[in-house]
């Protein structure tokens, strides 16, 4: 699957990493060149500098042959313009757009070329599932068919787990930490890894509920 992602913030970067790891053809567009420099060397992802709300940039990014476009910038107006261009001018079959401000949610529909409107608070795995229309895009998503849940929790300054190593977290039975995403990059979840505000923890469990996971970390 050929995927174009507009916006290399934390969300766009995480989506790019997951989809590229699943062997999709991923292009990540970002107008902040300093941000792109931070991501230089990102494995299996094509990085492109420019404003995705400009038709010329979208053309250079290969939008005309993309299967999916995900507008994940932090500005709703940009996401709407990108979605409209992708659908109307380039004929992208599936367009997903992030809704940053809930009051703008009513705009995100087919009138603006948006097939899937994704609220900002949507968990990463659910977002990818909704955006791509494929529940088996990544191996983690297929776990649900075997009765295994993938649960994501974000660490904030107020979280009880902030500043503590993973080895000290009392996890519910049948639960393991799959990865800790920090600054848009997944890290190996060893017991010595100290959790920091801004980290996103991805866990796999066949017993625990989201509430139990929340209680352990928050």
mmCIF file with all atom_site columns, C-alpha atoms in Angstrom:
data_model
loop_
_atom_site.group_PDB
_atom_site.id
_atom_site.type_symbol
_atom_site.label_atom_id
_atom_site.label_alt_id
_atom_site.label_comp_id
_atom_site.label_asym_id
_atom_site.label_entity_id
_atom_site.label_seq_id
_atom_site.pdbx_PDB_ins_code
_atom_site.Cartn_x
_atom_site.Cartn_y
_atom_site.Cartn_z
_atom_site.occupancy
_atom_site.B_iso_or_equiv
_atom_site.pdbx_formal_charge
_atom_site.auth_seq_id
_atom_site.auth_comp_id
_atom_site.auth_asym_id
_atom_site.auth_atom_id
_atom_site.pdbx_PDB_model_num
ATOM 1   C CA . UNK A 1 1   ? 0.000   0.000   0.000  1.00 0.00 ? 1   UNK A CA 1
ATOM 2   C CA . UNK A 1 2   ? 1.279   3.472   -0.901 1.00 0.00 ? 2   UNK A CA 1
ATOM 3   C CA . UNK A 1 3   ? 0.663   5.971   1.900  1.00 0.00 ? 3   UNK A CA 1
ATOM 4   C CA . UNK A 1 4   ? 1.257   9.716   2.017  1.00 0.00 ? 4   UNK A CA 1
ATOM 5   C CA . UNK A 1 5   ? 1.296   11.374  5.449  1.00 0.00 ? 5   UNK A CA 1
ATOM 6   C CA . UNK A 1 6   ? 1.144   15.153  5.808  1.00 0.00 ? 6   UNK A CA 1
ATOM 7   C CA . UNK A 1 7   ? 2.624   16.393  9.078  1.00 0.00 ? 7   UNK A CA 1
ATOM 8   C CA . UNK A 1 8   ? 5.703   15.016  10.825 1.00 0.00 ? 8   UNK A CA 1
ATOM 9   C CA . UNK A 1 9   ? 4.636   15.797  14.366 1.00 0.00 ? 9   UNK A CA 1
ATOM 10  C CA . UNK A 1 10  ? 4.577   13.026  16.930 1.00 0.00 ? 10  UNK A CA 1
ATOM 11  C CA . UNK A 1 11  ? 1.392   11.524  15.523 1.00 0.00 ? 11  UNK A CA 1
ATOM 12  C CA . UNK A 1 12  ? 2.400   11.616  11.865 1.00 0.00 ? 12  UNK A CA 1
ATOM 13  C CA . UNK A 1 13  ? 5.815   10.200  12.687 1.00 0.00 ? 13  UNK A CA 1
ATOM 14  C CA . UNK A 1 14  ? 4.376   7.316   14.698 1.00 0.00 ? 14  UNK A CA 1
ATOM 15  C CA . UNK A 1 15  ? 1.943   6.439   11.922 1.00 0.00 ? 15  UNK A CA 1
ATOM 16  C CA . UNK A 1 16  ? 4.797   6.483   9.408  1.00 0.00 ? 16  UNK A CA 1
ATOM 17  C CA . UNK A 1 17  ? 6.912   4.182   11.560 1.00 0.00 ? 17  UNK A CA 1
ATOM 18  C CA . UNK A 1 18  ? 4.158   1.641   12.089 1.00 0.00 ? 18  UNK A CA 1
ATOM 19  C CA . UNK A 1 19  ? 3.061   1.553   8.455  1.00 0.00 ? 19  UNK A CA 1
ATOM 20  C CA . UNK A 1 20  ? 6.604   1.373   7.101  1.00 0.00 ? 20  UNK A CA 1
ATOM 21  C CA . UNK A 1 21  ? 7.408   -1.456  9.527  1.00 0.00 ? 21  UNK A CA 1
ATOM 22  C CA . UNK A 1 22  ? 4.465   -3.293  7.978  1.00 0.00 ? 22  UNK A CA 1
ATOM 23  C CA . UNK A 1 23  ? 6.229   -2.917  4.609  1.00 0.00 ? 23  UNK A CA 1
ATOM 24  C CA . UNK A 1 24  ? 4.061   -0.205  3.166  1.00 0.00 ? 24  UNK A CA 1
ATOM 25  C CA . UNK A 1 25  ? 5.468   2.480   0.850  1.00 0.00 ? 25  UNK A CA 1
ATOM 26  C CA . UNK A 1 26  ? 5.372   5.584   3.081  1.00 0.00 ? 26  UNK A CA 1
ATOM 27  C CA . UNK A 1 27  ? 6.128   9.228   2.294  1.00 0.00 ? 27  UNK A CA 1
ATOM 28  C CA . UNK A 1 28  ? 6.125   11.762  5.134  1.00 0.00 ? 28  UNK A CA 1
ATOM 29  C CA . UNK A 1 29  ? 5.738   15.445  4.227  1.00 0.00 ? 29  UNK A CA 1
ATOM 30  C CA . UNK A 1 30  ? 6.684   18.263  6.611  1.00 0.00 ? 30  UNK A CA 1
ATOM 31  C CA . UNK A 1 31  ? 7.254   21.976  5.961  1.00 0.00 ? 31  UNK A CA 1
ATOM 32  C CA . UNK A 1 32  ? 9.488   22.458  9.024  1.00 0.00 ? 32  UNK A CA 1
ATOM 33  C CA . UNK A 1 33  ? 12.928  21.539  7.722  1.00 0.00 ? 33  UNK A CA 1
ATOM 34  C CA . UNK A 1 34  ? 14.389  21.461  11.225 1.00 0.00 ? 34  UNK A CA 1
ATOM 35  C CA . UNK A 1 35  ? 11.867  18.803  12.173 1.00 0.00 ? 35  UNK A CA 1
ATOM 36  C CA . UNK A 1 36  ? 12.776  16.785  9.078  1.00 0.00 ? 36  UNK A CA 1
ATOM 37  C CA . UNK A 1 37  ? 16.455  17.059  9.995  1.00 0.00 ? 37  UNK A CA 1
ATOM 38  C CA . UNK A 1 38  ? 15.626  15.459  13.359 1.00 0.00 ? 38  UNK A CA 1
ATOM 39  C CA . UNK A 1 39  ? 14.071  12.533  11.504 1.00 0.00 ? 39  UNK A CA 1
ATOM 40  C CA . UNK A 1 40  ? 16.905  12.101  9.015  1.00 0.00 ? 40  UNK A CA 1
ATOM 41  C CA . UNK A 1 41  ? 17.773  8.460   8.678  1.00 0.00 ? 41  UNK A CA 1
ATOM 42  C CA . UNK A 1 42  ? 14.279  7.263   9.573  1.00 0.00 ? 42  UNK A CA 1
ATOM 43  C CA . UNK A 1 43  ? 14.215  3.732   8.217  1.00 0.00 ? 43  UNK A CA 1
ATOM 44  C CA . UNK A 1 44  ? 12.062  2.898   5.189  1.00 0.00 ? 44  UNK A CA 1
ATOM 45  C CA . UNK A 1 45  ? 10.277  6.270   5.108  1.00 0.00 ? 45  UNK A CA 1
ATOM 46  C CA . UNK A 1 46  ? 10.700  8.860   2.360  1.00 0.00 ? 46  UNK A CA 1
ATOM 47  C CA . UNK A 1 47  ? 10.975  12.344  3.872  1.00 0.00 ? 47  UNK A CA 1
ATOM 48  C CA . UNK A 1 48  ? 9.890   15.330  1.799  1.00 0.00 ? 48  UNK A CA 1
ATOM 49  C CA . UNK A 1 49  ? 10.150  18.997  2.785  1.00 0.00 ? 49  UNK A CA 1
ATOM 50  C CA . UNK A 1 50  ? 7.312   21.304  1.790  1.00 0.00 ? 50  UNK A CA 1
ATOM 51  C CA . UNK A 1 51  ? 3.753   22.445  2.399  1.00 0.00 ? 51  UNK A CA 1
ATOM 52  C CA . UNK A 1 52  ? 1.305   19.620  1.676  1.00 0.00 ? 52  UNK A CA 1
ATOM 53  C CA . UNK A 1 53  ? -1.490  22.138  1.097  1.00 0.00 ? 53  UNK A CA 1
ATOM 54  C CA . UNK A 1 54  ? 0.248   23.146  -2.160 1.00 0.00 ? 54  UNK A CA 1
ATOM 55  C CA . UNK A 1 55  ? -0.767  21.089  -5.234 1.00 0.00 ? 55  UNK A CA 1
ATOM 56  C CA . UNK A 1 56  ? 2.746   21.138  -6.663 1.00 0.00 ? 56  UNK A CA 1
ATOM 57  C CA . UNK A 1 57  ? 4.198   19.572  -3.548 1.00 0.00 ? 57  UNK A CA 1
ATOM 58  C CA . UNK A 1 58  ? 1.493   16.909  -3.483 1.00 0.00 ? 58  UNK A CA 1
ATOM 59  C CA . UNK A 1 59  ? 2.269   16.087  -7.100 1.00 0.00 ? 59  UNK A CA 1
ATOM 60  C CA . UNK A 1 60  ? 5.989   15.684  -6.322 1.00 0.00 ? 60  UNK A CA 1
ATOM 61  C CA . UNK A 1 61  ? 5.089   13.490  -3.359 1.00 0.00 ? 61  UNK A CA 1
ATOM 62  C CA . UNK A 1 62  ? 3.338   11.040  -5.680 1.00 0.00 ? 62  UNK A CA 1
ATOM 63  C CA . UNK A 1 63  ? -0.185  11.724  -4.452 1.00 0.00 ? 63  UNK A CA 1
ATOM 64  C CA . UNK A 1 64  ? -1.735  10.705  -7.768 1.00 0.00 ? 64  UNK A CA 1
ATOM 65  C CA . UNK A 1 65  ? -0.691  7.089   -7.197 1.00 0.00 ? 65  UNK A CA 1
ATOM 66  C CA . UNK A 1 66  ? -1.265  6.998   -3.427 1.00 0.00 ? 66  UNK A CA 1
ATOM 67  C CA . UNK A 1 67  ? -3.754  4.529   -1.967 1.00 0.00 ? 67  UNK A CA 1
ATOM 68  C CA . UNK A 1 68  ? -4.174  6.474   1.272  1.00 0.00 ? 68  UNK A CA 1
ATOM 69  C CA . UNK A 1 69  ? -3.484  10.039  2.363  1.00 0.00 ? 69  UNK A CA 1
ATOM 70  C CA . UNK A 1 70  ? -3.428  10.939  6.053  1.00 0.00 ? 70  UNK A CA 1
ATOM 71  C CA . UNK A 1 71  ? -3.559  14.651  6.907  1.00 0.00 ? 71  UNK A CA 1
ATOM 72  C CA . UNK A 1 72  ? -2.086  14.751  10.407 1.00 0.00 ? 72  UNK A CA 1
ATOM 73  C CA . UNK A 1 73  ? -0.936  18.327  10.832 1.00 0.00 ? 73  UNK A CA 1
ATOM 74  C CA . UNK A 1 74  ? -1.753  20.351  13.928 1.00 0.00 ? 74  UNK A CA 1
ATOM 75  C CA . UNK A 1 75  ? -3.961  22.790  11.988 1.00 0.00 ? 75  UNK A CA 1
ATOM 76  C CA . UNK A 1 76  ? -7.500  21.833  11.018 1.00 0.00 ? 76  UNK A CA 1
ATOM 77  C CA . UNK A 1 77  ? -7.586  24.311  8.127  1.00 0.00 ? 77  UNK A CA 1
ATOM 78  C CA . UNK A 1 78  ? -4.486  22.712  6.621  1.00 0.00 ? 78  UNK A CA 1
ATOM 79  C CA . UNK A 1 79  ? -5.878  19.201  7.045  1.00 0.00 ? 79  UNK A CA 1
ATOM 80  C CA . UNK A 1 80  ? -9.099  20.193  5.282  1.00 0.00 ? 80  UNK A CA 1
ATOM 81  C CA . UNK A 1 81  ? -7.291  21.764  2.326  1.00 0.00 ? 81  UNK A CA 1
ATOM 82  C CA . UNK A 1 82  ? -4.941  18.799  2.026  1.00 0.00 ? 82  UNK A CA 1
ATOM 83  C CA . UNK A 1 83  ? -7.855  16.376  2.136  1.00 0.00 ? 83  UNK A CA 1
ATOM 84  C CA . UNK A 1 84  ? -9.814  18.291  -0.496 1.00 0.00 ? 84  UNK A CA 1
ATOM 85  C CA . UNK A 1 85  ? -6.833  18.468  -2.860 1.00 0.00 ? 85  UNK A CA 1
ATOM 86  C CA . UNK A 1 86  ? -6.038  14.796  -2.383 1.00 0.00 ? 86  UNK A CA 1
ATOM 87  C CA . UNK A 1 87  ? -9.575  13.688  -3.173 1.00 0.00 ? 87  UNK A CA 1
ATOM 88  C CA . UNK A 1 88  ? -10.686 16.181  -5.830 1.00 0.00 ? 88  UNK A CA 1
ATOM 89  C CA . UNK A 1 89  ? -7.465  16.920  -7.699 1.00 0.00 ? 89  UNK A CA 1
ATOM 90  C CA . UNK A 1 90  ? -5.499  13.714  -7.288 1.00 0.00 ? 90  UNK A CA 1
ATOM 91  C CA . UNK A 1 91  ? -8.255  11.149  -6.875 1.00 0.00 ? 91  UNK A CA 1
ATOM 92  C CA . UNK A 1 92  ? -6.885  9.461   -3.750 1.00 0.00 ? 92  UNK A CA 1
ATOM 93  C CA . UNK A 1 93  ? -9.234  6.595   -2.858 1.00 0.00 ? 93  UNK A CA 1
ATOM 94  C CA . UNK A 1 94  ? -9.057  7.001   0.915  1.00 0.00 ? 94  UNK A CA 1
ATOM 95  C CA . UNK A 1 95  ? -8.396  10.240  2.771  1.00 0.00 ? 95  UNK A CA 1
ATOM 96  C CA . UNK A 1 96  ? -8.163  10.452  6.555  1.00 0.00 ? 96  UNK A CA 1
ATOM 97  C CA . UNK A 1 97  ? -7.783  13.730  8.425  1.00 0.00 ? 97  UNK A CA 1
ATOM 98  C CA . UNK A 1 98  ? -7.016  14.540  12.021 1.00 0.00 ? 98  UNK A CA 1
ATOM 99  C CA . UNK A 1 99  ? -9.512  16.792  13.827 1.00 0.00 ? 99  UNK A CA 1
ATOM 100 C CA . UNK A 1 100 ? -7.574  18.927  16.301 1.00 0.00 ? 100 UNK A CA 1
ATOM 101 C CA . UNK A 1 101 ? -10.489 21.061  17.517 1.00 0.00 ? 101 UNK A CA 1
ATOM 102 C CA . UNK A 1 102 ? -13.686 19.121  18.230 1.00 0.00 ? 102 UNK A CA 1
ATOM 103 C CA . UNK A 1 103 ? -15.748 22.166  17.278 1.00 0.00 ? 103 UNK A CA 1
ATOM 104 C CA . UNK A 1 104 ? -14.531 21.773  13.702 1.00 0.00 ? 104 UNK A CA 1
ATOM 105 C CA . UNK A 1 105 ? -15.530 18.096  13.439 1.00 0.00 ? 105 UNK A CA 1
ATOM 106 C CA . UNK A 1 106 ? -18.659 18.891  11.389 1.00 0.00 ? 106 UNK A CA 1
ATOM 107 C CA . UNK A 1 107 ? -16.466 20.136  8.530  1.00 0.00 ? 107 UNK A CA 1
ATOM 108 C CA . UNK A 1 108 ? -14.582 16.882  8.133  1.00 0.00 ? 108 UNK A CA 1
ATOM 109 C CA . UNK A 1 109 ? -16.715 14.983  5.648  1.00 0.00 ? 109 UNK A CA 1
ATOM 110 C CA . UNK A 1 110 ? -16.847 14.170  1.931  1.00 0.00 ? 110 UNK A CA 1
ATOM 111 C CA . UNK A 1 111 ? -17.609 17.781  1.054  1.00 0.00 ? 111 UNK A CA 1
ATOM 112 C CA . UNK A 1 112 ? -13.965 18.425  1.968  1.00 0.00 ? 112 UNK A CA 1
ATOM 113 C CA . UNK A 1 113 ? -12.779 15.113  0.526  1.00 0.00 ? 113 UNK A CA 1
ATOM 114 C CA . UNK A 1 114 ? -12.442 13.427  3.923  1.00 0.00 ? 114 UNK A CA 1
ATOM 115 C CA . UNK A 1 115 ? -13.479 9.771   4.119  1.00 0.00 ? 115 UNK A CA 1
ATOM 116 C CA . UNK A 1 116 ? -12.411 9.301   7.734  1.00 0.00 ? 116 UNK A CA 1
ATOM 117 C CA . UNK A 1 117 ? -12.327 12.058  10.355 1.00 0.00 ? 117 UNK A CA 1
ATOM 118 C CA . UNK A 1 118 ? -10.120 11.080  13.288 1.00 0.00 ? 118 UNK A CA 1
ATOM 119 C CA . UNK A 1 119 ? -10.380 12.946  16.627 1.00 0.00 ? 119 UNK A CA 1
ATOM 120 C CA . UNK A 1 120 ? -7.027  13.955  18.092 1.00 0.00 ? 120 UNK A CA 1
ATOM 121 C CA . UNK A 1 121 ? -7.548  11.729  21.145 1.00 0.00 ? 121 UNK A CA 1
ATOM 122 C CA . UNK A 1 122 ? -7.975  8.540   19.098 1.00 0.00 ? 122 UNK A CA 1
ATOM 123 C CA . UNK A 1 123 ? -5.429  5.855   20.145 1.00 0.00 ? 123 UNK A CA 1
ATOM 124 C CA . UNK A 1 124 ? -2.671  5.264   17.601 1.00 0.00 ? 124 UNK A CA 1
ATOM 125 C CA . UNK A 1 125 ? -3.669  1.707   16.703 1.00 0.00 ? 125 UNK A CA 1
ATOM 126 C CA . UNK A 1 126 ? -7.317  2.648   16.201 1.00 0.00 ? 126 UNK A CA 1
ATOM 127 C CA . UNK A 1 127 ? -6.305  5.639   14.105 1.00 0.00 ? 127 UNK A CA 1
ATOM 128 C CA . UNK A 1 128 ? -4.220  3.513   11.762 1.00 0.00 ? 128 UNK A CA 1
ATOM 129 C CA . UNK A 1 129 ? -6.994  0.970   11.514 1.00 0.00 ? 129 UNK A CA 1
ATOM 130 C CA . UNK A 1 130 ? -9.538  3.676   10.639 1.00 0.00 ? 130 UNK A CA 1
ATOM 131 C CA . UNK A 1 131 ? -7.255  5.561   8.266  1.00 0.00 ? 131 UNK A CA 1
ATOM 132 C CA . UNK A 1 132 ? -6.141  2.610   6.195  1.00 0.00 ? 132 UNK A CA 1
ATOM 133 C CA . UNK A 1 133 ? -9.374  0.622   6.317  1.00 0.00 ? 133 UNK A CA 1
ATOM 134 C CA . UNK A 1 134 ? -7.333  -2.505  7.000  1.00 0.00 ? 134 UNK A CA 1
ATOM 135 C CA . UNK A 1 135 ? -7.470  -4.269  10.360 1.00 0.00 ? 135 UNK A CA 1
ATOM 136 C CA . UNK A 1 136 ? -4.433  -6.363  9.461  1.00 0.00 ? 136 UNK A CA 1
ATOM 137 C CA . UNK A 1 137 ? -2.146  -3.500  8.435  1.00 0.00 ? 137 UNK A CA 1
ATOM 138 C CA . UNK A 1 138 ? 0.317   -4.307  11.183 1.00 0.00 ? 138 UNK A CA 1
ATOM 139 C CA . UNK A 1 139 ? 0.935   -7.474  13.126 1.00 0.00 ? 139 UNK A CA 1
ATOM 140 C CA . UNK A 1 140 ? -0.250  -5.876  16.355 1.00 0.00 ? 140 UNK A CA 1
ATOM 141 C CA . UNK A 1 141 ? -3.689  -5.277  14.914 1.00 0.00 ? 141 UNK A CA 1
ATOM 142 C CA . UNK A 1 142 ? -4.030  -8.960  14.026 1.00 0.00 ? 142 UNK A CA 1
ATOM 143 C CA . UNK A 1 143 ? -3.566  -9.890  17.672 1.00 0.00 ? 143 UNK A CA 1
ATOM 144 C CA . UNK A 1 144 ? -7.148  -8.879  18.375 1.00 0.00 ? 144 UNK A CA 1
ATOM 145 C CA . UNK A 1 145 ? -8.332  -11.878 16.378 1.00 0.00 ? 145 UNK A CA 1
ATOM 146 C CA . UNK A 1 146 ? -6.547  -14.136 18.853 1.00 0.00 ? 146 UNK A CA 1
ATOM 147 C CA . UNK A 1 147 ? -8.200  -12.508 21.837 1.00 0.00 ? 147 UNK A CA 1
ATOM 148 C CA . UNK A 1 148 ? -5.209  -10.284 22.586 1.00 0.00 ? 148 UNK A CA 1
ATOM 149 C CA . UNK A 1 149 ? -5.783  -6.567  23.095 1.00 0.00 ? 149 UNK A CA 1
ATOM 150 C CA . UNK A 1 150 ? -3.366  -3.813  22.165 1.00 0.00 ? 150 UNK A CA 1
ATOM 151 C CA . UNK A 1 151 ? -3.685  -0.923  24.614 1.00 0.00 ? 151 UNK A CA 1
ATOM 152 C CA . UNK A 1 152 ? -1.969  2.457   24.479 1.00 0.00 ? 152 UNK A CA 1
ATOM 153 C CA . UNK A 1 153 ? -1.435  4.859   27.373 1.00 0.00 ? 153 UNK A CA 1
ATOM 154 C CA . UNK A 1 154 ? 0.234   8.270   27.386 1.00 0.00 ? 154 UNK A CA 1
ATOM 155 C CA . UNK A 1 155 ? 2.525   9.432   30.174 1.00 0.00 ? 155 UNK A CA 1
ATOM 156 C CA . UNK A 1 156 ? 2.034   12.984  31.430 1.00 0.00 ? 156 UNK A CA 1
ATOM 157 C CA . UNK A 1 157 ? 3.716   15.009  34.168 1.00 0.00 ? 157 UNK A CA 1
ATOM 158 C CA . UNK A 1 158 ? 0.839   13.982  36.459 1.00 0.00 ? 158 UNK A CA 1
ATOM 159 C CA . UNK A 1 159 ? 1.099   10.253  35.721 1.00 0.00 ? 159 UNK A CA 1
ATOM 160 C CA . UNK A 1 160 ? 2.127   8.092   38.663 1.00 0.00 ? 160 UNK A CA 1
ATOM 161 C CA . UNK A 1 161 ? 4.513   6.238   36.329 1.00 0.00 ? 161 UNK A CA 1
ATOM 162 C CA . UNK A 1 162 ? 6.417   9.402   35.308 1.00 0.00 ? 162 UNK A CA 1
ATOM 163 C CA . UNK A 1 163 ? 10.023  9.221   36.457 1.00 0.00 ? 163 UNK A CA 1
ATOM 164 C CA . UNK A 1 164 ? 9.809   5.517   37.313 1.00 0.00 ? 164 UNK A CA 1
ATOM 165 C CA . UNK A 1 165 ? 11.534  2.648   35.471 1.00 0.00 ? 165 UNK A CA 1
ATOM 166 C CA . UNK A 1 166 ? 9.318   0.121   33.728 1.00 0.00 ? 166 UNK A CA 1
ATOM 167 C CA . UNK A 1 167 ? 10.539  -2.608  36.044 1.00 0.00 ? 167 UNK A CA 1
ATOM 168 C CA . UNK A 1 168 ? 8.803   -0.891  38.967 1.00 0.00 ? 168 UNK A CA 1
ATOM 169 C CA . UNK A 1 169 ? 5.393   -0.729  37.282 1.00 0.00 ? 169 UNK A CA 1
ATOM 170 C CA . UNK A 1 170 ? 3.002   -3.356  38.624 1.00 0.00 ? 170 UNK A CA 1
ATOM 171 C CA . UNK A 1 171 ? 1.418   -4.585  35.405 1.00 0.00 ? 171 UNK A CA 1
ATOM 172 C CA . UNK A 1 172 ? -1.857  -6.532  35.346 1.00 0.00 ? 172 UNK A CA 1
ATOM 173 C CA . UNK A 1 173 ? -1.586  -10.287 34.816 1.00 0.00 ? 173 UNK A CA 1
ATOM 174 C CA . UNK A 1 174 ? -1.053  -11.393 31.225 1.00 0.00 ? 174 UNK A CA 1
ATOM 175 C CA . UNK A 1 175 ? 0.280   -7.993  30.124 1.00 0.00 ? 175 UNK A CA 1
ATOM 176 C CA . UNK A 1 176 ? 3.608   -7.077  28.521 1.00 0.00 ? 176 UNK A CA 1
ATOM 177 C CA . UNK A 1 177 ? 5.006   -3.779  27.249 1.00 0.00 ? 177 UNK A CA 1
ATOM 178 C CA . UNK A 1 178 ? 5.489   -3.937  23.476 1.00 0.00 ? 178 UNK A CA 1
ATOM 179 C CA . UNK A 1 179 ? 7.291   -0.608  23.070 1.00 0.00 ? 179 UNK A CA 1
ATOM 180 C CA . UNK A 1 180 ? 7.747   2.880   24.486 1.00 0.00 ? 180 UNK A CA 1
ATOM 181 C CA . UNK A 1 181 ? 7.476   5.634   21.866 1.00 0.00 ? 181 UNK A CA 1
ATOM 182 C CA . UNK A 1 182 ? 9.585   8.642   22.794 1.00 0.00 ? 182 UNK A CA 1
ATOM 183 C CA . UNK A 1 183 ? 10.008  11.736  20.606 1.00 0.00 ? 183 UNK A CA 1
ATOM 184 C CA . UNK A 1 184 ? 8.372   9.825   17.770 1.00 0.00 ? 184 UNK A CA 1
ATOM 185 C CA . UNK A 1 185 ? 10.789  6.900   18.011 1.00 0.00 ? 185 UNK A CA 1
ATOM 186 C CA . UNK A 1 186 ? 10.070  3.451   19.471 1.00 0.00 ? 186 UNK A CA 1
ATOM 187 C CA . UNK A 1 187 ? 12.493  2.285   22.162 1.00 0.00 ? 187 UNK A CA 1
ATOM 188 C CA . UNK A 1 188 ? 13.268  -1.172  23.494 1.00 0.00 ? 188 UNK A CA 1
ATOM 189 C CA . UNK A 1 189 ? 11.126  -1.607  26.625 1.00 0.00 ? 189 UNK A CA 1
ATOM 190 C CA . UNK A 1 190 ? 13.729  -2.932  29.058 1.00 0.00 ? 190 UNK A CA 1
ATOM 191 C CA . UNK A 1 191 ? 12.979  -2.836  32.811 1.00 0.00 ? 191 UNK A CA 1
ATOM 192 C CA . UNK A 1 192 ? 15.520  -0.043  33.262 1.00 0.00 ? 192 UNK A CA 1
ATOM 193 C CA . UNK A 1 193 ? 13.756  2.346   30.858 1.00 0.00 ? 193 UNK A CA 1
ATOM 194 C CA . UNK A 1 194 ? 12.582  5.337   32.887 1.00 0.00 ? 194 UNK A CA 1
ATOM 195 C CA . UNK A 1 195 ? 9.245   6.706   31.751 1.00 0.00 ? 195 UNK A CA 1
ATOM 196 C CA . UNK A 1 196 ? 9.034   10.414  30.952 1.00 0.00 ? 196 UNK A CA 1
ATOM 197 C CA . UNK A 1 197 ? 6.183   12.833  30.298 1.00 0.00 ? 197 UNK A CA 1
ATOM 198 C CA . UNK A 1 198 ? 5.349   12.643  26.601 1.00 0.00 ? 198 UNK A CA 1
ATOM 199 C CA . UNK A 1 199 ? 6.105   8.917   26.323 1.00 0.00 ? 199 UNK A CA 1
ATOM 200 C CA . UNK A 1 200 ? 3.469   6.661   24.809 1.00 0.00 ? 200 UNK A CA 1
ATOM 201 C CA . UNK A 1 201 ? 3.427   3.087   26.059 1.00 0.00 ? 201 UNK A CA 1
ATOM 202 C CA . UNK A 1 202 ? 2.026   0.308   23.881 1.00 0.00 ? 202 UNK A CA 1
ATOM 203 C CA . UNK A 1 203 ? 1.024   -2.820  25.771 1.00 0.00 ? 203 UNK A CA 1
ATOM 204 C CA . UNK A 1 204 ? -0.253  -6.235  24.728 1.00 0.00 ? 204 UNK A CA 1
ATOM 205 C CA . UNK A 1 205 ? -2.580  -8.145  27.034 1.00 0.00 ? 205 UNK A CA 1
ATOM 206 C CA . UNK A 1 206 ? -4.991  -11.067 26.896 1.00 0.00 ? 206 UNK A CA 1
ATOM 207 C CA . UNK A 1 207 ? -6.553  -10.306 30.279 1.00 0.00 ? 207 UNK A CA 1
ATOM 208 C CA . UNK A 1 208 ? -6.294  -6.654  31.319 1.00 0.00 ? 208 UNK A CA 1
ATOM 209 C CA . UNK A 1 209 ? -8.841  -3.964  30.537 1.00 0.00 ? 209 UNK A CA 1
ATOM 210 C CA . UNK A 1 210 ? -8.033  -0.404  29.510 1.00 0.00 ? 210 UNK A CA 1
ATOM 211 C CA . UNK A 1 211 ? -9.100  0.728   32.982 1.00 0.00 ? 211 UNK A CA 1
ATOM 212 C CA . UNK A 1 212 ? -6.596  -1.633  34.642 1.00 0.00 ? 212 UNK A CA 1
ATOM 213 C CA . UNK A 1 213 ? -3.797  -0.401  32.381 1.00 0.00 ? 213 UNK A CA 1
ATOM 214 C CA . UNK A 1 214 ? -4.763  3.194   33.134 1.00 0.00 ? 214 UNK A CA 1
ATOM 215 C CA . UNK A 1 215 ? -4.680  2.497   36.860 1.00 0.00 ? 215 UNK A CA 1
ATOM 216 C CA . UNK A 1 216 ? -1.157  1.049   36.613 1.00 0.00 ? 216 UNK A CA 1
ATOM 217 C CA . UNK A 1 217 ? 0.315   4.035   34.811 1.00 0.00 ? 217 UNK A CA 1
ATOM 218 C CA . UNK A 1 218 ? -1.889  7.018   35.661 1.00 0.00 ? 218 UNK A CA 1
#
